[in-house]
XYZ file of C-alpha atoms in Angstrom:
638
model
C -1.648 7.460 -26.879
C 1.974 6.483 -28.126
C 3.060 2.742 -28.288
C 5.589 3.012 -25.255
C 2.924 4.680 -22.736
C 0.233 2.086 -23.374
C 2.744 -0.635 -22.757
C 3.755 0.636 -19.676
C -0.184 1.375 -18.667
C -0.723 -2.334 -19.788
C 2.151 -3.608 -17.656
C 0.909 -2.027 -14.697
C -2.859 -3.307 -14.924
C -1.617 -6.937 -15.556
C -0.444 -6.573 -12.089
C -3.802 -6.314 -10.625
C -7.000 -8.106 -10.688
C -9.527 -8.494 -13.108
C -6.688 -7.286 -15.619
C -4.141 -10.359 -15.096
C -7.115 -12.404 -16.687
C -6.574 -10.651 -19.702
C -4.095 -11.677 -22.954
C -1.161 -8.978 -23.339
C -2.643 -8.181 -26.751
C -6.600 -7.568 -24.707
C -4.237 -5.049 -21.836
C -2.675 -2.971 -25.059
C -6.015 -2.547 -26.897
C -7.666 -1.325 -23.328
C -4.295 0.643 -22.355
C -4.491 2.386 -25.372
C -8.174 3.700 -25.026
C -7.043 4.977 -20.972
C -7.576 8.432 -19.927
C -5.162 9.528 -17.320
C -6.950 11.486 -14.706
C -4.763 13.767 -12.241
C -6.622 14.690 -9.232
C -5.218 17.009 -6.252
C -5.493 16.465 -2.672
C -8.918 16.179 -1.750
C -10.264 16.667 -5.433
C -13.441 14.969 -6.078
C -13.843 12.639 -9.372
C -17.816 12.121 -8.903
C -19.627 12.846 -5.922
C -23.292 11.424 -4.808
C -26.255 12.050 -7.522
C -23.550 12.752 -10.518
C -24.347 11.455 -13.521
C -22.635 8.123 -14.275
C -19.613 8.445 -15.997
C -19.043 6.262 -19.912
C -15.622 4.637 -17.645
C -14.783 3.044 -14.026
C -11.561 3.814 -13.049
C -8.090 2.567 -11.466
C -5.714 4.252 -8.821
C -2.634 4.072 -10.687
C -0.585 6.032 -7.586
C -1.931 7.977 -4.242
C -5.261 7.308 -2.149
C -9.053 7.560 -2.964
C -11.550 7.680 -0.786
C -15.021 6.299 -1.387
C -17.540 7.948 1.069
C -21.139 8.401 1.551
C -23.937 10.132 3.418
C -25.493 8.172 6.431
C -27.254 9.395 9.326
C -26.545 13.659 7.795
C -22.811 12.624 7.789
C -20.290 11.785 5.466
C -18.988 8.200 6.247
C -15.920 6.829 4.842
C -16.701 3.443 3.021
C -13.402 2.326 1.349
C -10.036 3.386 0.667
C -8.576 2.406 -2.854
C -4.934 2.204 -3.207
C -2.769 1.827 -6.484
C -4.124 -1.194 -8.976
C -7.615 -0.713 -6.671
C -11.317 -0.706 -9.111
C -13.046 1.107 -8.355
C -16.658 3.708 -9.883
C -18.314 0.367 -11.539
C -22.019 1.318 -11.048
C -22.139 1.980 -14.942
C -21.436 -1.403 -15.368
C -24.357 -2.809 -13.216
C -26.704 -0.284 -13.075
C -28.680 2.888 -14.455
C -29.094 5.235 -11.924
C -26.713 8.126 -10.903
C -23.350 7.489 -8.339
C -24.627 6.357 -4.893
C -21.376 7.373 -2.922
C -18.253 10.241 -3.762
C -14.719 9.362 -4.918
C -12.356 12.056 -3.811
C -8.370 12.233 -3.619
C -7.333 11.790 -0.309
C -3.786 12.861 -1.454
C -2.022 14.212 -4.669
C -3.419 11.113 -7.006
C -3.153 9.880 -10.112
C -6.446 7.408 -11.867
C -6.561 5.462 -15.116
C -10.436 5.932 -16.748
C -11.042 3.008 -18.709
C -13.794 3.408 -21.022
C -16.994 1.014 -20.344
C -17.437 0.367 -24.056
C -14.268 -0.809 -24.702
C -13.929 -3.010 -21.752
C -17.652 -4.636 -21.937
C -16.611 -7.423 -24.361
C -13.844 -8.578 -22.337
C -16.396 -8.760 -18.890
C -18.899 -10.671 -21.445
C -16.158 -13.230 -22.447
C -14.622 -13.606 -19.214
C -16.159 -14.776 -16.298
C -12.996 -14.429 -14.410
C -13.199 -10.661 -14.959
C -17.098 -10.764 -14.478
C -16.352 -12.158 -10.872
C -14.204 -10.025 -10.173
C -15.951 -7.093 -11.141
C -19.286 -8.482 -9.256
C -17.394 -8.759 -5.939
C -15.932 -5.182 -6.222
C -18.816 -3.873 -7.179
C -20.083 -5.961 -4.060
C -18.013 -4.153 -1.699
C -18.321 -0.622 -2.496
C -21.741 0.243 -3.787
C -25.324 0.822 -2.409
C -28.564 -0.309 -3.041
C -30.177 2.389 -4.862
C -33.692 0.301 -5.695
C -34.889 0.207 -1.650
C -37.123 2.376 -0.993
C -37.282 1.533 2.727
C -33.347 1.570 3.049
C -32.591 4.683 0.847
C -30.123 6.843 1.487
C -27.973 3.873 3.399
C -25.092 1.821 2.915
C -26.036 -1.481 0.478
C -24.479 -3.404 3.247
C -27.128 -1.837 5.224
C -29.935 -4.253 3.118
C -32.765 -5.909 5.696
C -31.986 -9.620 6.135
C -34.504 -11.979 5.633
C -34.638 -15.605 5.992
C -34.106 -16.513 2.492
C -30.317 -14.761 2.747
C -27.000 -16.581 3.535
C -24.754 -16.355 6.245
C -21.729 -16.549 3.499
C -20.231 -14.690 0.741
C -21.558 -17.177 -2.185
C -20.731 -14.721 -5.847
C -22.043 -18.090 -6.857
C -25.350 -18.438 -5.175
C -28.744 -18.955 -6.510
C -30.178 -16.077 -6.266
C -33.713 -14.553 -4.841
C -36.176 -13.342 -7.274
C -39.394 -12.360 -8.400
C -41.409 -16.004 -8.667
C -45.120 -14.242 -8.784
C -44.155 -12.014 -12.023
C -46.759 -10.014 -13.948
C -47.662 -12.325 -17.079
C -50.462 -10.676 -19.486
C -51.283 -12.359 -22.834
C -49.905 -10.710 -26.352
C -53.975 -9.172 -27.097
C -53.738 -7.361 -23.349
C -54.052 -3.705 -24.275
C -50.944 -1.404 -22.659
C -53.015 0.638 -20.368
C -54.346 -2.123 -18.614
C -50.456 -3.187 -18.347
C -49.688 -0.260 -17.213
C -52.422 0.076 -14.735
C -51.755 -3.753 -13.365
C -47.908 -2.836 -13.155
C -48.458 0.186 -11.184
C -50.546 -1.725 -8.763
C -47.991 -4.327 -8.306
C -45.341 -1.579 -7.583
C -43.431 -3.623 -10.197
C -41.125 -2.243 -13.258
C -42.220 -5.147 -15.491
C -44.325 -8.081 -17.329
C -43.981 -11.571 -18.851
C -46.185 -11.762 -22.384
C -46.935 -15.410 -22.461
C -48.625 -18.124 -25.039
C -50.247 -20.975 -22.685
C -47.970 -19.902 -19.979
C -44.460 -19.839 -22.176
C -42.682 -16.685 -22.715
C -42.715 -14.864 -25.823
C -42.010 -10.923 -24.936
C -41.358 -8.487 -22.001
C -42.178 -5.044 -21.629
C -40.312 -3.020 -18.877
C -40.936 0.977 -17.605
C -38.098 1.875 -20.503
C -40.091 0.156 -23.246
C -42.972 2.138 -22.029
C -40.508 5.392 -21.598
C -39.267 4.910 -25.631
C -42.150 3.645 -27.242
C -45.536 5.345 -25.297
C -44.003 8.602 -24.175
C -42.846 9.440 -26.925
C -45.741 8.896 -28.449
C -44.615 6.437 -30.788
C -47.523 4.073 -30.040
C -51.239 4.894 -28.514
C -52.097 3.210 -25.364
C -54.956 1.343 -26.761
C -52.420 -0.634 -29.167
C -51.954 -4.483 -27.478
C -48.525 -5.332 -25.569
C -47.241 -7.093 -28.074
C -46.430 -4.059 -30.557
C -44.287 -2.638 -27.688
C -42.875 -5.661 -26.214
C -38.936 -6.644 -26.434
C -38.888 -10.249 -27.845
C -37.174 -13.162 -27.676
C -36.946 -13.029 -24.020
C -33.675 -13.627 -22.773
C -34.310 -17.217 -20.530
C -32.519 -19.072 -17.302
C -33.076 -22.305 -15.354
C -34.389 -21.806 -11.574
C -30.995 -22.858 -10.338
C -28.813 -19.628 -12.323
C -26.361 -18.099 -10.204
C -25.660 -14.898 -9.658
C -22.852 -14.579 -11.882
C -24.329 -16.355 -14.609
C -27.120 -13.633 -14.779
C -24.751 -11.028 -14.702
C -23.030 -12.591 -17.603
C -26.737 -12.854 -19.707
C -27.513 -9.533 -19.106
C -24.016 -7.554 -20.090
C -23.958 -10.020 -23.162
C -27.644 -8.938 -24.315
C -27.935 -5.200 -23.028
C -30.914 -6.066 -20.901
C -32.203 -5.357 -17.526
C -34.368 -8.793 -17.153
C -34.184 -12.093 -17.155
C -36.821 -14.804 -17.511
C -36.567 -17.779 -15.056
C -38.446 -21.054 -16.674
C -38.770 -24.617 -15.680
C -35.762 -25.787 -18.094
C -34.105 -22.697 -18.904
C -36.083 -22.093 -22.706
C -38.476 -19.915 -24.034
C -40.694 -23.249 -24.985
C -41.194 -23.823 -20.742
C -42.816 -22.704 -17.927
C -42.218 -19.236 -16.568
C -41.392 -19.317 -13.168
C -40.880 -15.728 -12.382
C -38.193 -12.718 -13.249
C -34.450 -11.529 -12.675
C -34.543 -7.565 -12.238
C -30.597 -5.617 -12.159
C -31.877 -5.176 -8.442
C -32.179 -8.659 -7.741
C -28.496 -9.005 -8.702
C -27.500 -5.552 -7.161
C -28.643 -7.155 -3.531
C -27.629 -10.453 -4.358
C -23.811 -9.842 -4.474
C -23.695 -7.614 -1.138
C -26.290 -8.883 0.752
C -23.984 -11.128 2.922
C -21.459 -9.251 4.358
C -24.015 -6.380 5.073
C -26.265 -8.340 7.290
C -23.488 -8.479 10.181
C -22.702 -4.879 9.376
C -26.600 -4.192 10.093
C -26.354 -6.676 12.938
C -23.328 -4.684 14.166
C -24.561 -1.325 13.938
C -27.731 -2.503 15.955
C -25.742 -4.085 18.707
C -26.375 -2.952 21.896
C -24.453 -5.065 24.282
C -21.355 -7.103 24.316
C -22.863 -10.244 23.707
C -24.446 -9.336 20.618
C -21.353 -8.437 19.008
C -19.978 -11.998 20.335
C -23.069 -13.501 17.877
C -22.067 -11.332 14.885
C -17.932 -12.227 15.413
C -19.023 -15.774 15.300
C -21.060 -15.799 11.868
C -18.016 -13.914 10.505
C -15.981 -17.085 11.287
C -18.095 -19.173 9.018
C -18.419 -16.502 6.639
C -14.684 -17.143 6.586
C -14.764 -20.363 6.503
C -17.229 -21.152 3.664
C -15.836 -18.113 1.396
C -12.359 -19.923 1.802
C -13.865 -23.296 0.919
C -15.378 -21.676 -2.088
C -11.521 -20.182 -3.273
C -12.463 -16.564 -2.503
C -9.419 -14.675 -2.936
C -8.080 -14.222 0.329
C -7.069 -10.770 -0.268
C -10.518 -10.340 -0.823
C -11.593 -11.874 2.312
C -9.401 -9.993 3.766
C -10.741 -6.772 2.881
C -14.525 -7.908 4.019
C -13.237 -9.315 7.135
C -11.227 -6.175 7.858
C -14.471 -3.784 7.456
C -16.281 -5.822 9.485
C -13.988 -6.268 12.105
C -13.476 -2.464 12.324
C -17.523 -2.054 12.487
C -17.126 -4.116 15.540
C -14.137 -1.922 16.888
C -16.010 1.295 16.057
C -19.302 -0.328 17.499
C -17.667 -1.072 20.846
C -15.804 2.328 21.534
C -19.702 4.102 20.589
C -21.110 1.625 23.341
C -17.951 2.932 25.660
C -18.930 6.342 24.951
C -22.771 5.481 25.419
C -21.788 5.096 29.116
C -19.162 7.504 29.751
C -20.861 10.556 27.840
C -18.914 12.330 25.356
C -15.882 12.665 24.587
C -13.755 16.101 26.051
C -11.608 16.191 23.091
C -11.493 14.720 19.691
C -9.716 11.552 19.622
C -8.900 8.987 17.116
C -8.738 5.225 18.103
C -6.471 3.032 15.671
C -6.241 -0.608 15.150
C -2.029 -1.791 14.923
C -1.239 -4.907 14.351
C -2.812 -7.569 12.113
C -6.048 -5.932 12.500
C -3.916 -2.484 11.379
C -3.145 -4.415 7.941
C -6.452 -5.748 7.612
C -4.863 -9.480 8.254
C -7.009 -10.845 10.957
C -9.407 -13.423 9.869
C -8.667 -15.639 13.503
C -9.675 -14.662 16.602
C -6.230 -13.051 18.323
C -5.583 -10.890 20.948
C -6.224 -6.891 21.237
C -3.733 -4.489 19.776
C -4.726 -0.656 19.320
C -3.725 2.638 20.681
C -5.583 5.890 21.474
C -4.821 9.276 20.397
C -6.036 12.593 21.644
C -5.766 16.160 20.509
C -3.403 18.559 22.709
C -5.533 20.467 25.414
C -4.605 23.123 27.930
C -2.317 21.659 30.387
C -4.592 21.772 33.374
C -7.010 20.030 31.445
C -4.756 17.146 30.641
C -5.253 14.895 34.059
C -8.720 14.647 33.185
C -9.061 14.428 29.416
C -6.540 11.647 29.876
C -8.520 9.983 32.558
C -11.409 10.120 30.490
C -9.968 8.471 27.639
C -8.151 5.402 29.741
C -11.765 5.238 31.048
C -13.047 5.105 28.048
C -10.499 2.609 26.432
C -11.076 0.121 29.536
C -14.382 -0.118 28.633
C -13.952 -0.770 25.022
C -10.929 -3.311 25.573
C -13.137 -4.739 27.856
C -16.008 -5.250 25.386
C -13.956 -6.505 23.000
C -12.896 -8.834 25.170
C -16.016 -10.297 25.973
C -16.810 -10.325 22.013
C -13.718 -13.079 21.960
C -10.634 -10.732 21.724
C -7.721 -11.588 24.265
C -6.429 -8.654 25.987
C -2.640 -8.266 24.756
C -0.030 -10.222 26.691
C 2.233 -7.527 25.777
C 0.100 -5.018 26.752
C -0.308 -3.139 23.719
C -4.042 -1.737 23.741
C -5.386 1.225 24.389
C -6.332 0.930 27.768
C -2.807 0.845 29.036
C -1.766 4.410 29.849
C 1.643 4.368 28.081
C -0.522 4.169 25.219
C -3.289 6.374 25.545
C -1.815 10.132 25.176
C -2.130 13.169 23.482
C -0.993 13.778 19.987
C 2.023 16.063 21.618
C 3.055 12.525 23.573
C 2.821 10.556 20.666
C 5.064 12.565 18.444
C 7.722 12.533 20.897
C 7.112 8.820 21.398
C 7.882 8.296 17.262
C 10.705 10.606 16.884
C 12.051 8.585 20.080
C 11.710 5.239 18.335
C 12.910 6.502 14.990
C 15.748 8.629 15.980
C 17.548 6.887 19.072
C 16.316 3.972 18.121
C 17.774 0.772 20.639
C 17.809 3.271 23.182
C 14.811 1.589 25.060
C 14.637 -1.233 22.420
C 11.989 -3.240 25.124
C 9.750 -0.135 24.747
C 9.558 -0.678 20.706
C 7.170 -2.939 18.686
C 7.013 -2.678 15.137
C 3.355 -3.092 15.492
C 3.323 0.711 15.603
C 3.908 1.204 12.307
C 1.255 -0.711 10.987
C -2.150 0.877 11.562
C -5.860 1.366 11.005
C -7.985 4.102 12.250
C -11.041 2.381 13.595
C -13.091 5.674 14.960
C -12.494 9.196 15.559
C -10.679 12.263 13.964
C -8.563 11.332 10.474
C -6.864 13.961 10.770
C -5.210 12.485 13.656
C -4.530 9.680 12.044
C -2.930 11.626 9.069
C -0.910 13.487 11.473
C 1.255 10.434 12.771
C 1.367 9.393 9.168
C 3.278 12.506 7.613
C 5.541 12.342 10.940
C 6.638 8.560 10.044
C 7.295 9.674 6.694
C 9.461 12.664 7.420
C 11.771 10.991 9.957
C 12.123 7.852 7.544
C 14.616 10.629 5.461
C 18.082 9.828 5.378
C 17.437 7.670 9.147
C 19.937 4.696 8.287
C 20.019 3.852 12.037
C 16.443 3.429 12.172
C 16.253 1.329 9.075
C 19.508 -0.596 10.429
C 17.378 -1.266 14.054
C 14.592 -2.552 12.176
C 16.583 -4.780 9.365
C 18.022 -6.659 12.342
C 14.374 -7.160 13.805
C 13.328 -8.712 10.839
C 15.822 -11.252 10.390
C 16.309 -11.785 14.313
C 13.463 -14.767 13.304
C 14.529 -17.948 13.600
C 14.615 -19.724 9.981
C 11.839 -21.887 8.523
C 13.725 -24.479 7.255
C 17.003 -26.130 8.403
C 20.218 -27.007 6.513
C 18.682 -30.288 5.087
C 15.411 -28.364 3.908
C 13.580 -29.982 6.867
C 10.930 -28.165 9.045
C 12.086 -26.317 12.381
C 9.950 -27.725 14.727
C 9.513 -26.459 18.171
C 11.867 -28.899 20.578
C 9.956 -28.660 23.503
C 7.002 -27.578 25.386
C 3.168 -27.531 24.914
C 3.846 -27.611 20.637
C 6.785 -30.237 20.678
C 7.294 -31.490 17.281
C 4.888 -28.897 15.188
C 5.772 -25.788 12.461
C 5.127 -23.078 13.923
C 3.896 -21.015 11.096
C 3.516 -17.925 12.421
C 6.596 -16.630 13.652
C 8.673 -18.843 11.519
C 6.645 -18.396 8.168
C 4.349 -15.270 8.364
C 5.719 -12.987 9.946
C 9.450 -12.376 8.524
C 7.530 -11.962 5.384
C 5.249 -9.510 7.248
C 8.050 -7.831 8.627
C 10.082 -7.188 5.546
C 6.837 -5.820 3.677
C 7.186 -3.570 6.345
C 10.909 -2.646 6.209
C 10.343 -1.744 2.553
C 7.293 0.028 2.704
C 8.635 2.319 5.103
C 11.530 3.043 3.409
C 9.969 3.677 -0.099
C 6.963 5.929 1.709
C 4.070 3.278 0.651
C 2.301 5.618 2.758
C -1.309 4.269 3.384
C -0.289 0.325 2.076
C -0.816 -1.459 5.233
C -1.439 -5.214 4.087
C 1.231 -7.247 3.527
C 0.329 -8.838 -0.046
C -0.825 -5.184 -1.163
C 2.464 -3.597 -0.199
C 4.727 -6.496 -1.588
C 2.702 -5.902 -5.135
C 3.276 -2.492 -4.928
C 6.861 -2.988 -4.207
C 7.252 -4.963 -7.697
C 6.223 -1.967 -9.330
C 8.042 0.708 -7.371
C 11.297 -1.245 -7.034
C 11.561 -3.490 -10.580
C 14.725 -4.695 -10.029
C 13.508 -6.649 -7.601
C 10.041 -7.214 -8.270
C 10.269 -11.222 -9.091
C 11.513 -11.479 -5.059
C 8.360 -9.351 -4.392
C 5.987 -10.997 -5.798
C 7.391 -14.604 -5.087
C 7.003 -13.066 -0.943
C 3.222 -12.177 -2.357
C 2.407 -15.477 -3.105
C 4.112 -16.697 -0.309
C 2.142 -14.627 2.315
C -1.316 -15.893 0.658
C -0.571 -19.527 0.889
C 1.277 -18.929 4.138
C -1.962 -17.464 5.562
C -4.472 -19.925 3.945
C -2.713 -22.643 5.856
C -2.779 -20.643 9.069
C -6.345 -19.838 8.647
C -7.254 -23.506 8.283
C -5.445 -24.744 11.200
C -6.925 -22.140 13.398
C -10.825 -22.910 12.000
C -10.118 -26.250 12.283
C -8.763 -26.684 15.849
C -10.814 -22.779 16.511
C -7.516 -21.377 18.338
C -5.252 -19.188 16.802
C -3.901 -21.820 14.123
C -0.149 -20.610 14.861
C 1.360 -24.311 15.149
C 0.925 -26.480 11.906
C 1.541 -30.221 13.028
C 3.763 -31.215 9.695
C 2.954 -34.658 10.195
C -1.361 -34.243 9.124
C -0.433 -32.840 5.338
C -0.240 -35.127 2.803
C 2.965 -35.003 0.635
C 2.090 -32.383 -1.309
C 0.565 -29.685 1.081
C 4.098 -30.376 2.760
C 6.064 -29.322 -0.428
C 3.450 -26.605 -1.252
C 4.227 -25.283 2.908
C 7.617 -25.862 1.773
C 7.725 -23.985 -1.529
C 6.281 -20.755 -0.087
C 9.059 -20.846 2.747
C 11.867 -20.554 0.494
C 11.232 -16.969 -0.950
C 12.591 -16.239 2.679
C 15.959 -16.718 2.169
C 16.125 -14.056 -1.022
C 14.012 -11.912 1.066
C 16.617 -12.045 3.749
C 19.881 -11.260 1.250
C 17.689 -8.246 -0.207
C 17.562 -6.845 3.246
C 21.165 -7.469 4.421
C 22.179 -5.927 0.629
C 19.078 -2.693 0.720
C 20.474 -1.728 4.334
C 23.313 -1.214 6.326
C 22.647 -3.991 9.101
C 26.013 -2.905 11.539
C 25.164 -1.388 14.400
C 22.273 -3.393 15.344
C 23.606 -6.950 14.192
């Protein structure tokens, strides 16, 4: 690979997590090695029971989907946009792919080979973590026999699990291993690990550990026929043992076994091989240690049968929130696990809708706008969705339609009792001027986007960012390539919504002071929200639309991807990326703290410097705001 394209792959990757933890020197040597993978619409790059491949791999531009099989049907997992990781069971386990990655448009991936990146996870725990939370999210547990064939999230909850994502949790293992002494011949091994329905054993010297023997030691080295089965354990067994303390976290046992190439890990009373053993680390220990937690209230979700069991699961999301924010989880990363969960509950609510109702006439699709569109909710807020359905003959339409605002009362309604405020604006589903056919939405989008102003109180920019949450794709897809084709040469729809964003009333005033609100119920707080979040929010927006970031919903994601597609400008871009994390963080707190919506920040609670830090991620604003009046012609709107 020539000198200039390796740069340019290693200037891309440093964009994106785990890669900014690497030197620029590490990025060339891994750029280099790349193999650029083009994929076609709806080409698959490994499917379920393939082989593992000798590289993960990165979207460098278009969509992939991650799916697998639950329940007979394919089920979409995760979408992975540009910078996204993405096919790391190599690096964490043995078996074949658990799940398919397919193109869901004309695509482009980066296959970075395991053997050249190994080194760098086994140096950097930064990169390790990173790697063990993706992995985390998009992966199943292939040792469960009782759960086989389902999601890892799917994994039975026991009492000994945690409520919170903790990538830095003691972890559950093994503490009544098989221990045999070094004369113990390998068929009676053999025969007591069979019993046990276990794939290993502990050789020990007055209860220390001195070897292991796993099923591969007895696959390479009896077999083959290497060694009778008479011969003692010892002339099989793999030696030293690799040794942790009780107390070793899940990363730090991720770290041991990438550094030595093993699959198990030796827990004794101080961490050496000259104490106590206290039991065994197995790969599937650590595989259901890192996704355990967020796939309990998926399980729970999935199992709910009434509103007020979904009500139980929204709440331990809030302090899985709240403790994976006091640990410094990414936020984009809580994000994302929030977002899927939130959407099970969605999904969960229109099944239990359609429970009572019966089916459905026609297909439909039901999509999430709003913050829960981007994936941006982590605080209880009000409803915001819409509901789709495909064209039918006209004197079916009266009571397909019914049906469906039926059906969307129902599910607004359960969601309501789950915590979620019906829209003030009325923008949910069960409001008939949005629940329509496909036919009724198109002309409701070319309305917007061609006249738009015409019947500017009828408008919301909300519509533009959104999520399906259950039904027919394809539906979902179809509103998508519409927004994209009347985004072509539309000045007067990018002028209409240039002067939305900056119709916000600024952050800061002349003397770099806080706007507070003057009067009413907040007197004399920040209110974050609409003077912070969302002009940064809306101008993602703005951008995205008019560079067709088609499928880039979240506001951090899209300003990263802006950087790269617009370089002029990228410093602004990624200044408003920062901005939006710390914008939110502070937002999030307020709202767990005072459980409401945290929208009003009162200035005078932050110390001195969480008041310049709030003030440092305002001012990105103000070059946000001269990008927009300089990118579009703001004139007939202004």
């Amino acid at each position: 690979m020539s000198n200039s394209v390796a740069e340019n792959i290693a200037n891309f990757l440093r964009e994106y997590p785990p890669f900014n933890y690497l030197r620029h020197d590490e990025l060339i040597q891994v750029a280099t090695s790349i193999g650029v993978v083009s994929l076609d619409k709806h080409k698959t790059l490994f499917k379920i029971d393939d082989k593992l491949h000798d590289s993960f791999y990165v979207v460098a531009s278009g969509v992939i989907n991650l799916s697998v099989i639950a329940d007979a049907e394919e089920t979409l997992l995760n979408k992975c946009y540009p910078g996204d990781v993405f096919g790391l069971r190599p690096f964490f386990a043995k078996n074949n792919y658990m799940m398919t990655a397919k193109a869901r448009e004309d695509s482009i991936v980066y296959a970075i080979p395991i053997a050249v990146f190994k080194p760098f996870v086994a140096q950097n725990p930064q990169v390790l973590d990173f790697l063990l939370e993706s992995f985390a999210t998009n992966t199943r547990n292939p040792f469960d026999k009782e759960n086989r064939s389902k999601l890892i999230t799917d994994n039975v909850y026991t009492e000994n699990q945690s409520n919170e994502i903790q990538y830095f949790q003691s972890l559950s293992y093994n503490k009544m291993p098989l221990k045999v002494t070094a004369n113990t011949a390998v068929k009676d091994v053999a025969q007591l690990m069979t019993e046990n329905l276990i794939d290993s054993a502990i050789i020990i010297d007055q209860n220390c550990p001195v070897g292991i023997v796993t099923d591969t030691d007895f696959r390479t080295k009896i077999a083959n026929g290497r060694f009778p089965i008479t011969v003692a354990i010892d002339k099989i067994m793999s030696a030293p043992v690799i040794t942790v303390p009780e107390n070793v976290s899940v990363a730090e046992a991720q770290l041991l076994l990438l550094k030595h190439n093993v699959s198990h890990l030796c827990v004794t009373t101080d961490g050496s091989d000259k104490s106590e053993v206290k039991g065994i680390i197995s790969e599937h220990d650590l595989i259901v240690a890192q996704a355990n937690n967020p796939g309990v209230l998926i399980k729970e979700i999935k199992r709910s049968l009434s509103p007020k069991e979904l009500k139980l699961v929204r709440e331990k999301l809030t302090d899985l929130i709240q403790s994976s924010i006091a640990k410094n989880i990414p936020l984009p990363h809580i994000y994302n696990i929030t977002g899927e969960i939130i959407t099970a509950i969605i999904r969960r609510s229109v099944e239990l809708a359609i429970l009572d109702l019966g089916s459905p006439p026609s297909r439909f699709a039901w999509l999430s706008i709003g913050s829960q569109g981007r994936k941006e909710q982590l605080l209880l807020t009000d409803q915001d969705s819409i509901l789709i359905f495909e064209d039918v003959a006209p004197e079916k339409y009266r009571d397909v339609k019914d049906y469906f605002l039926k059906l969307a009362k129902r599910t607004t309604t359960i969601l309501e009792k789950v915590g979620y405020q019906f829209c003030p604006n009325g923008h949910m589903a069960s409001n008939m001027l949005w629940c329509k056919s496909m036919s009724d939405w198109i002309k409701q989008y070319n309305n917007w986007m061609k006249m738009p102003g015409e019947k500017s109180n009828d408008i919301s920019s909300i519509f533009f960012d959104y999520e399906i949450a259950f039904g027919e794709g394809k539906i979902e897809d179809t509103i998508s390539d519409l927004i994209v084709s009347n985004t072509k040469n539309n000045a007067l729809f990018f002028d209409y919504l240039g002067n939305d964003t900056l119709r916000k009333n600024p952050p800061l005033n002349f003397f770099k002071k806080f706007n507070v609100e003057e009067e009413g119920e907040y007197k004399g707080k920040f209110d974050i929200k609409n003077r912070g979040i969302m002009p940064l929010v809306d101008g993602a927006r703005l951008f995205a639309l008019s560079l067709n970031l088609r499928g880039i919903n979240n506001t951090h994601a899209r300003f990263k991807q802006l950087a790269l597609v617009d370089p002029k400008f990228s410093e602004i871009y990624l200044n408003c990326a920062d901005a939006f994390l710390i914008l939110s963080k502070f937002r999030t707190l307020e709202g767990l703290k005072n459980d409401n919506s945290g929208d009003f920040i009162n200035i005078e609670e932050l110390n001195k410097a969480e008041r310049e830090r709030l003030k440092n991620a305002l001012s990105p604003m103000k070059d946000l705001e001269e990008l927009i009046k300089d990118k579009f012609q703001l004139t007939q709107f202004s």
